[in-house]
CSV table of C-alpha atoms in Angstrom, one decimal:
chain,number,residue,atom,x,y,z
A,11,MET,CA,114.7,93.6,20.1
A,12,ILE,CA,115.8,89.2,20.7
A,13,ARG,CA,119.1,89.2,23.3
A,14,PRO,CA,121.9,87.1,21.5
A,15,GLU,CA,123.9,84.3,22.9
A,16,PHE,CA,127.0,84.7,24.3
A,17,THR,CA,129.8,83.1,21.6
A,18,VAL,CA,130.5,79.7,22.0
A,19,VAL,CA,133.0,77.4,20.7
A,20,LYS,CA,132.5,73.9,21.3
A,21,THR,CA,133.1,70.5,19.5
A,22,VAL,CA,129.6,68.4,17.7
A,23,THR,CA,130.1,65.2,17.3
A,24,LEU,CA,128.2,63.9,13.8
A,25,ALA,CA,126.1,60.6,13.1
A,26,ASN,CA,129.3,59.8,10.8
A,27,GLY,CA,131.5,59.8,14.3
A,28,VAL,CA,133.8,62.6,12.8
A,29,ARG,CA,134.0,65.5,15.2
A,30,LEU,CA,133.5,69.3,14.1
A,31,GLU,CA,134.7,72.6,16.0
A,32,ILE,CA,132.2,74.9,15.6
A,33,THR,CA,131.8,79.2,16.6
A,34,GLU,CA,128.2,79.8,17.8
A,35,LYS,CA,126.2,83.0,18.4
A,36,GLY,CA,122.6,84.3,18.2
A,37,PRO,CA,119.6,83.2,19.3
A,38,ARG,CA,118.3,79.7,18.2
A,39,GLU,CA,115.5,81.1,16.7
A,40,GLY,CA,117.4,83.5,14.2
A,41,THR,CA,118.1,82.9,10.7
A,42,PRO,CA,120.7,80.0,10.3
A,43,VAL,CA,123.8,81.3,8.7
A,44,VAL,CA,126.7,78.5,8.3
A,45,MET,CA,130.3,79.9,7.2
A,46,LEU,CA,132.7,77.5,5.5
A,47,HIS,CA,136.3,78.2,5.4
A,48,GLY,CA,138.6,77.6,2.5
A,49,ILE,CA,141.7,75.1,2.5
A,50,THR,CA,143.5,74.9,5.7
A,51,ASP,CA,142.0,77.7,6.7
A,52,SER,CA,139.5,77.2,9.7
A,53,ARG,CA,135.9,78.3,11.6
A,54,ARG,CA,138.6,81.3,12.8
A,55,SER,CA,139.0,82.5,8.6
A,56,PHE,CA,135.8,84.4,9.8
A,57,GLU,CA,136.9,86.4,12.8
A,58,PRO,CA,137.3,89.6,10.8
A,59,ILE,CA,133.8,90.2,10.1
A,60,TRP,CA,132.3,88.3,12.9
A,61,ASP,CA,131.6,90.9,15.2
A,62,HIS,CA,129.9,92.9,12.4
A,63,LEU,CA,127.3,90.3,11.4
A,64,PRO,CA,123.4,90.7,12.7
A,65,ASN,CA,123.2,89.3,16.7
A,66,ASP,CA,119.7,88.0,15.5
A,67,TRP,CA,121.5,85.7,13.2
A,68,HIS,CA,121.8,82.0,14.5
A,69,THR,CA,125.8,82.2,12.8
A,70,ILE,CA,127.6,79.1,13.2
A,71,ALA,CA,131.4,79.3,11.9
A,72,VAL,CA,132.8,75.7,11.4
A,73,SER,CA,136.2,74.3,11.2
A,74,GLN,CA,135.8,71.4,8.5
A,75,ARG,CA,137.1,68.2,8.6
A,76,GLY,CA,140.6,68.0,8.9
A,77,HIS,CA,140.6,72.0,9.7
A,78,GLY,CA,141.6,73.4,12.8
A,79,ALA,CA,140.6,71.3,15.9
A,80,SER,CA,138.2,69.2,13.9
A,81,ASP,CA,138.5,65.7,13.4
A,82,GLN,CA,141.8,65.1,11.5
A,83,ARG,CA,141.0,60.9,11.3
A,84,PRO,CA,139.1,60.9,8.3
A,85,LEU,CA,140.9,59.7,5.1
A,86,SER,CA,138.9,61.0,2.7
A,87,TYR,CA,138.6,64.9,1.8
A,88,SER,CA,136.4,65.2,-1.3
A,89,THR,CA,134.2,67.8,-1.8
A,90,GLY,CA,131.3,65.1,-1.0
A,91,ASP,CA,133.1,64.3,2.5
A,92,PHE,CA,132.8,68.0,3.3
A,93,ALA,CA,129.3,68.3,2.2
A,94,GLY,CA,127.7,65.4,3.7
A,95,ASP,CA,129.6,66.4,7.4
A,96,ILE,CA,127.5,69.7,6.8
A,97,ALA,CA,124.5,68.3,6.2
A,98,LEU,CA,124.9,65.9,9.7
A,99,LEU,CA,125.7,69.1,11.3
A,100,ALA,CA,122.4,70.5,9.6
A,101,GLU,CA,120.5,68.0,11.1
A,102,VAL,CA,122.1,67.8,14.9
A,103,LEU,CA,121.8,71.4,15.2
A,104,GLY,CA,118.4,72.1,13.5
A,105,LEU,CA,119.7,74.2,10.8
A,106,ALA,CA,117.7,73.8,7.4
A,107,PRO,CA,116.8,75.8,5.9
A,108,MET,CA,120.1,78.0,6.3
A,109,VAL,CA,122.0,80.3,4.1
A,110,VAL,CA,125.4,78.8,3.6
A,111,VAL,CA,128.3,81.3,3.1
A,112,GLY,CA,132.0,79.8,1.5
A,113,HIS,CA,134.9,80.9,1.0
A,114,SER,CA,136.7,79.2,-1.9
A,115,MET,CA,136.8,75.8,-1.0
A,116,GLY,CA,133.9,76.7,1.3
A,117,THR,CA,132.0,78.0,-1.6
A,118,SER,CA,132.4,74.7,-3.5
A,119,VAL,CA,131.2,73.0,-0.2
A,120,ALA,CA,128.3,74.8,-0.5
A,121,LEU,CA,127.4,74.2,-4.1
A,122,GLN,CA,127.8,70.2,-3.5
A,123,LEU,CA,126.0,70.4,-0.6
A,124,ALA,CA,123.1,72.4,-2.7
A,125,ALA,CA,122.9,70.4,-5.1
A,126,ASP,CA,122.9,67.1,-3.3
A,127,ARG,CA,120.5,68.5,-0.5
A,128,PRO,CA,118.5,71.3,-1.5
A,129,ASP,CA,116.1,70.9,1.2
A,130,LEU,CA,118.9,72.3,3.4
A,131,VAL,CA,120.0,75.3,1.7
A,132,ARG,CA,117.9,78.6,1.4
A,133,ALA,CA,120.6,80.6,-0.1
A,134,LEU,CA,124.2,80.6,-0.9
A,135,VAL,CA,127.1,83.3,-0.8
A,136,GLY,CA,130.4,82.3,-2.8
A,137,ILE,CA,133.5,84.5,-2.1
A,138,GLY,CA,135.9,84.0,-4.2
A,139,THR,CA,134.3,81.5,-6.0
A,140,PHE,CA,135.4,78.3,-8.5
A,141,ALA,CA,133.5,76.9,-11.4
A,142,ARG,CA,136.0,74.5,-11.6
A,143,TYR,CA,139.7,73.8,-10.5
A,144,GLY,CA,141.1,70.9,-13.1
A,145,ASP,CA,141.2,73.4,-15.9
A,146,LYS,CA,144.1,75.8,-13.4
A,147,ALA,CA,147.3,75.0,-13.9
A,148,ASP,CA,149.1,76.7,-11.4
A,149,LEU,CA,146.8,74.7,-8.7
A,150,ARG,CA,147.8,71.4,-10.4
A,151,ALA,CA,151.2,72.6,-10.3
A,152,TYR,CA,151.1,73.6,-6.9
A,153,ARG,CA,149.8,70.1,-6.0
A,154,ASP,CA,151.9,68.1,-8.0
A,155,GLY,CA,155.0,70.7,-7.3
A,156,GLU,CA,155.7,72.0,-3.6
A,157,LEU,CA,152.9,69.9,-1.9
A,158,ALA,CA,154.2,67.0,-3.1
A,159,ALA,CA,157.3,67.2,-0.7
A,160,LEU,CA,156.0,69.2,1.7
A,161,ALA,CA,156.3,67.4,4.9
A,162,ASP,CA,155.2,67.7,9.1
A,163,PRO,CA,155.5,69.9,10.6
A,164,VAL,CA,154.2,72.4,7.9
A,165,PRO,CA,156.9,74.9,7.6
A,166,ASP,CA,156.1,78.5,8.2
A,167,ALA,CA,157.1,79.9,4.7
A,168,ILE,CA,154.8,77.5,2.9
A,169,ALA,CA,151.6,78.5,4.7
A,170,ARG,CA,152.7,82.4,4.9
A,171,ASP,CA,153.7,82.2,0.8
A,172,PHE,CA,150.2,80.4,0.7
A,173,GLN,CA,148.0,82.7,3.2
A,174,LEU,CA,149.9,86.1,1.3
A,175,SER,CA,149.2,84.9,-1.9
A,176,THR,CA,145.3,85.3,-1.1
A,177,LEU,CA,145.7,89.2,-0.4
A,178,ALA,CA,146.0,91.7,-3.4
A,179,ASN,CA,146.0,94.6,-0.1
A,180,PRO,CA,147.8,94.7,3.6
A,181,ILE,CA,145.8,93.3,6.6
A,182,ALA,CA,146.2,93.6,10.1
A,183,GLU,CA,149.4,91.4,11.2
A,184,ALA,CA,147.8,90.3,14.0
A,185,THR,CA,145.0,88.5,11.5
A,186,LEU,CA,147.6,87.0,9.0
A,187,GLU,CA,149.3,85.6,12.3
A,188,VAL,CA,146.2,83.8,13.5
A,189,MET,CA,145.5,82.2,9.5
A,190,VAL,CA,148.9,81.4,9.1
A,191,ARG,CA,148.7,79.4,12.4
A,192,GLU,CA,146.0,77.4,11.4
A,193,SER,CA,147.3,76.5,8.0
A,194,ARG,CA,150.4,75.0,9.7
A,195,LYS,CA,147.5,73.2,12.0
A,196,VAL,CA,146.7,71.1,8.7
A,197,PRO,CA,148.9,68.0,8.1
A,198,ALA,CA,150.7,67.8,5.5
A,199,ARG,CA,148.6,64.7,3.9
A,200,ILE,CA,145.6,66.7,4.2
A,201,TRP,CA,146.9,69.7,2.4
A,202,ARG,CA,147.6,67.0,0.1
A,203,ALA,CA,144.2,65.4,0.0
A,204,ALA,CA,142.2,68.7,0.5
A,205,PHE,CA,144.1,69.9,-2.9
A,206,ASP,CA,143.2,66.8,-4.7
A,207,GLY,CA,139.4,66.3,-4.0
A,208,LEU,CA,139.0,70.2,-5.2
A,209,LEU,CA,141.0,69.0,-8.6
A,210,GLU,CA,138.8,65.9,-9.0
A,211,ASP,CA,136.1,68.8,-9.6
A,212,ARG,CA,132.9,66.3,-8.3
A,213,PHE,CA,130.9,69.1,-7.1
A,214,CYS,CA,130.7,70.8,-10.7
A,215,ALA,CA,128.4,68.1,-12.1
A,216,GLY,CA,125.5,69.4,-9.9
A,217,ILE,CA,126.2,73.6,-10.5
A,218,PRO,CA,122.9,73.5,-13.1
A,219,THR,CA,120.8,71.5,-10.8
A,220,ILE,CA,120.7,74.8,-8.1
A,221,GLN,CA,118.1,76.8,-8.0
A,222,THR,CA,118.5,78.5,-4.6
A,223,PRO,CA,119.3,82.0,-4.5
A,224,VAL,CA,123.2,82.9,-5.2
A,225,LEU,CA,125.3,85.9,-4.4
A,226,LEU,CA,129.0,85.5,-5.9
A,227,VAL,CA,131.3,88.4,-3.9
A,228,TRP,CA,134.5,88.4,-5.9
A,229,GLY,CA,137.7,90.5,-6.2
A,230,SER,CA,138.7,91.7,-9.2
A,231,ALA,CA,142.6,91.1,-7.8
A,232,ASP,CA,141.6,87.8,-7.1
A,233,GLY,CA,144.7,85.8,-8.4
A,234,TYR,CA,143.0,82.2,-7.8
A,235,ALA,CA,139.2,82.6,-9.1
A,236,ARG,CA,138.7,84.4,-12.3
A,237,ARG,CA,136.5,86.5,-13.7
A,238,ALA,CA,135.8,84.4,-16.4
A,239,ASP,CA,135.0,81.8,-13.2
A,240,GLN,CA,132.5,83.9,-12.0
A,241,ASP,CA,130.7,84.6,-15.6
A,242,LEU,CA,130.9,80.9,-16.1
A,243,LEU,CA,128.2,80.5,-12.7
A,244,ARG,CA,125.9,83.0,-13.6
A,245,SER,CA,125.3,81.6,-16.3
A,246,ALA,CA,125.0,78.3,-15.2
A,247,LEU,CA,122.9,79.6,-11.8
A,248,PRO,CA,119.4,80.6,-12.9
A,249,ASN,CA,119.0,82.5,-9.7
A,250,ALA,CA,123.2,84.3,-9.4
A,251,ARG,CA,124.1,87.4,-8.6
A,252,LEU,CA,127.3,89.2,-8.8
A,253,LEU,CA,129.0,91.9,-6.3
A,254,VAL,CA,132.4,93.0,-7.3
A,255,TYR,CA,134.8,94.5,-5.3
A,256,GLU,CA,137.4,96.4,-7.3
A,257,GLN,CA,141.7,95.8,-6.3
A,258,VAL,CA,140.6,93.0,-3.7
A,259,GLY,CA,141.9,89.7,-4.0
A,260,HIS,CA,140.8,86.2,-2.7
A,261,ALA,CA,140.6,86.3,0.6
A,262,LEU,CA,138.6,89.6,0.2
A,263,HIS,CA,136.7,88.7,3.5
A,264,TRP,CA,140.0,89.9,5.5
A,265,GLU,CA,140.8,92.9,3.3
A,266,GLN,CA,137.2,94.4,3.4
A,267,PRO,CA,135.2,92.7,6.4
A,268,LEU,CA,132.8,95.5,7.3
A,269,ARG,CA,132.0,95.9,3.8
A,270,LEU,CA,131.3,92.1,3.2
A,271,ALA,CA,129.3,91.6,6.2
A,272,ASN,CA,127.0,94.9,5.4
A,273,ASP,CA,126.7,93.2,1.9
A,274,LEU,CA,125.5,89.7,3.4
A,275,ALA,CA,122.9,91.5,6.2
A,276,ASP,CA,121.5,92.8,2.8
A,277,PHE,CA,121.7,90.1,0.8
A,278,VAL,CA,119.6,87.6,3.8
A,279,ALA,CA,117.4,90.3,4.6
A,280,SER,CA,116.3,90.7,0.7
A,281,LEU,CA,115.3,86.9,0.9
A,282,GLY,CA,111.7,86.1,0.5
A,283,ALA,CA,111.2,90.1,0.4
A,284,THR,CA,111.7,90.2,-3.4
A,285,ASP,CA,112.5,88.2,-6.1
A,286,SER,CA,115.9,87.2,-6.5
A,287,ASN,CA,115.6,87.4,-10.2
A,288,GLN,CA,115.1,91.5,-10.3
A,289,PRO,CA,118.2,93.4,-11.3
A,290,THR,CA,119.8,95.3,-8.7
A,291,SER,CA,121.7,98.2,-8.4
A,292,ILE,CA,124.7,96.8,-6.7
A,293,PHE,CA,125.2,93.9,-8.5
A,294,ALA,CA,127.7,93.5,-11.9
C-alpha cells in the first residue's frame, strides 16, 4: 500500500503572478483530485470530508483567487479567470489529467475549465451545481441589494446568514464558525466581483462541448441550485449522472461529509473501469 504524504498547506505562484493557497495530501503518483470551493469560501470548505478521502489520491483543495489566504490583488473574477488559474496550477503541479470536484461556484469554474482545457480534466464532480445564474431573480436581487451596500470589514451577520442559507440541516458549530470566518476574509469588492462573474453565465456556452464523465451530486432541499438545473445539465452533458441526497441542502459536503466522500471514492474508482453511459442503481 502506498504511504501517503502528510497534509501540507502552502502557497503556489502561478505563471500569471497570482498566488494561490492550497492544501495538499497524498502521493504525487496518486490520482490527482482538485477541489474548488463555492463563492466566499476557501480551501477549508473541504475540511469536513478531507480525512474521509482515500489516502492514495493526490488531493489538492484550492483557495481560489480573492478567497482565503490567496491573492486578493486581481481585479477580475469571472469563471474564465478562476479556470485559467486552475489550468496554470495543474501545469505547475503536474496534475493532468485530473478529477475536478467543485461546489457551487467551484463547479461552474470546473465546467469552464473542462470546456476550455479538456486535456486537463479526466472527470468532473459537481456539488450543488448551477446550469445558469442569470435566471435566478433572488441571486440578482441579493447582488443589487445587500451586496451593493456591503462594506469592509464584512459584518459577521452578513457572512453568517449567507452560510446558514446554504444549509437544510444543522452542522457542527465549530465548522460553521470556520466557514463564517473564511467568508469574512473576502473583501466586499470581491464578493461583488465574484457574484458579477457568475451572473455573466460565461461558462454556459461551453457546457454542450464537455464529453468527460460528470457526476452531479444534489440535495433535494437545495435552496440555490434547483432540480431544474440538474435536469438541464443532464440533458446537455452526454456523460452526466445525478445522485440525489434527499432533504439535504446546498452545502451537502458539510451536512453529509462521510457519505459524500464515499460517493466520490466510488465515482473515481469507476473511471475507466466501466462504461460511463451504463446506468448505475445509485443514480437518479
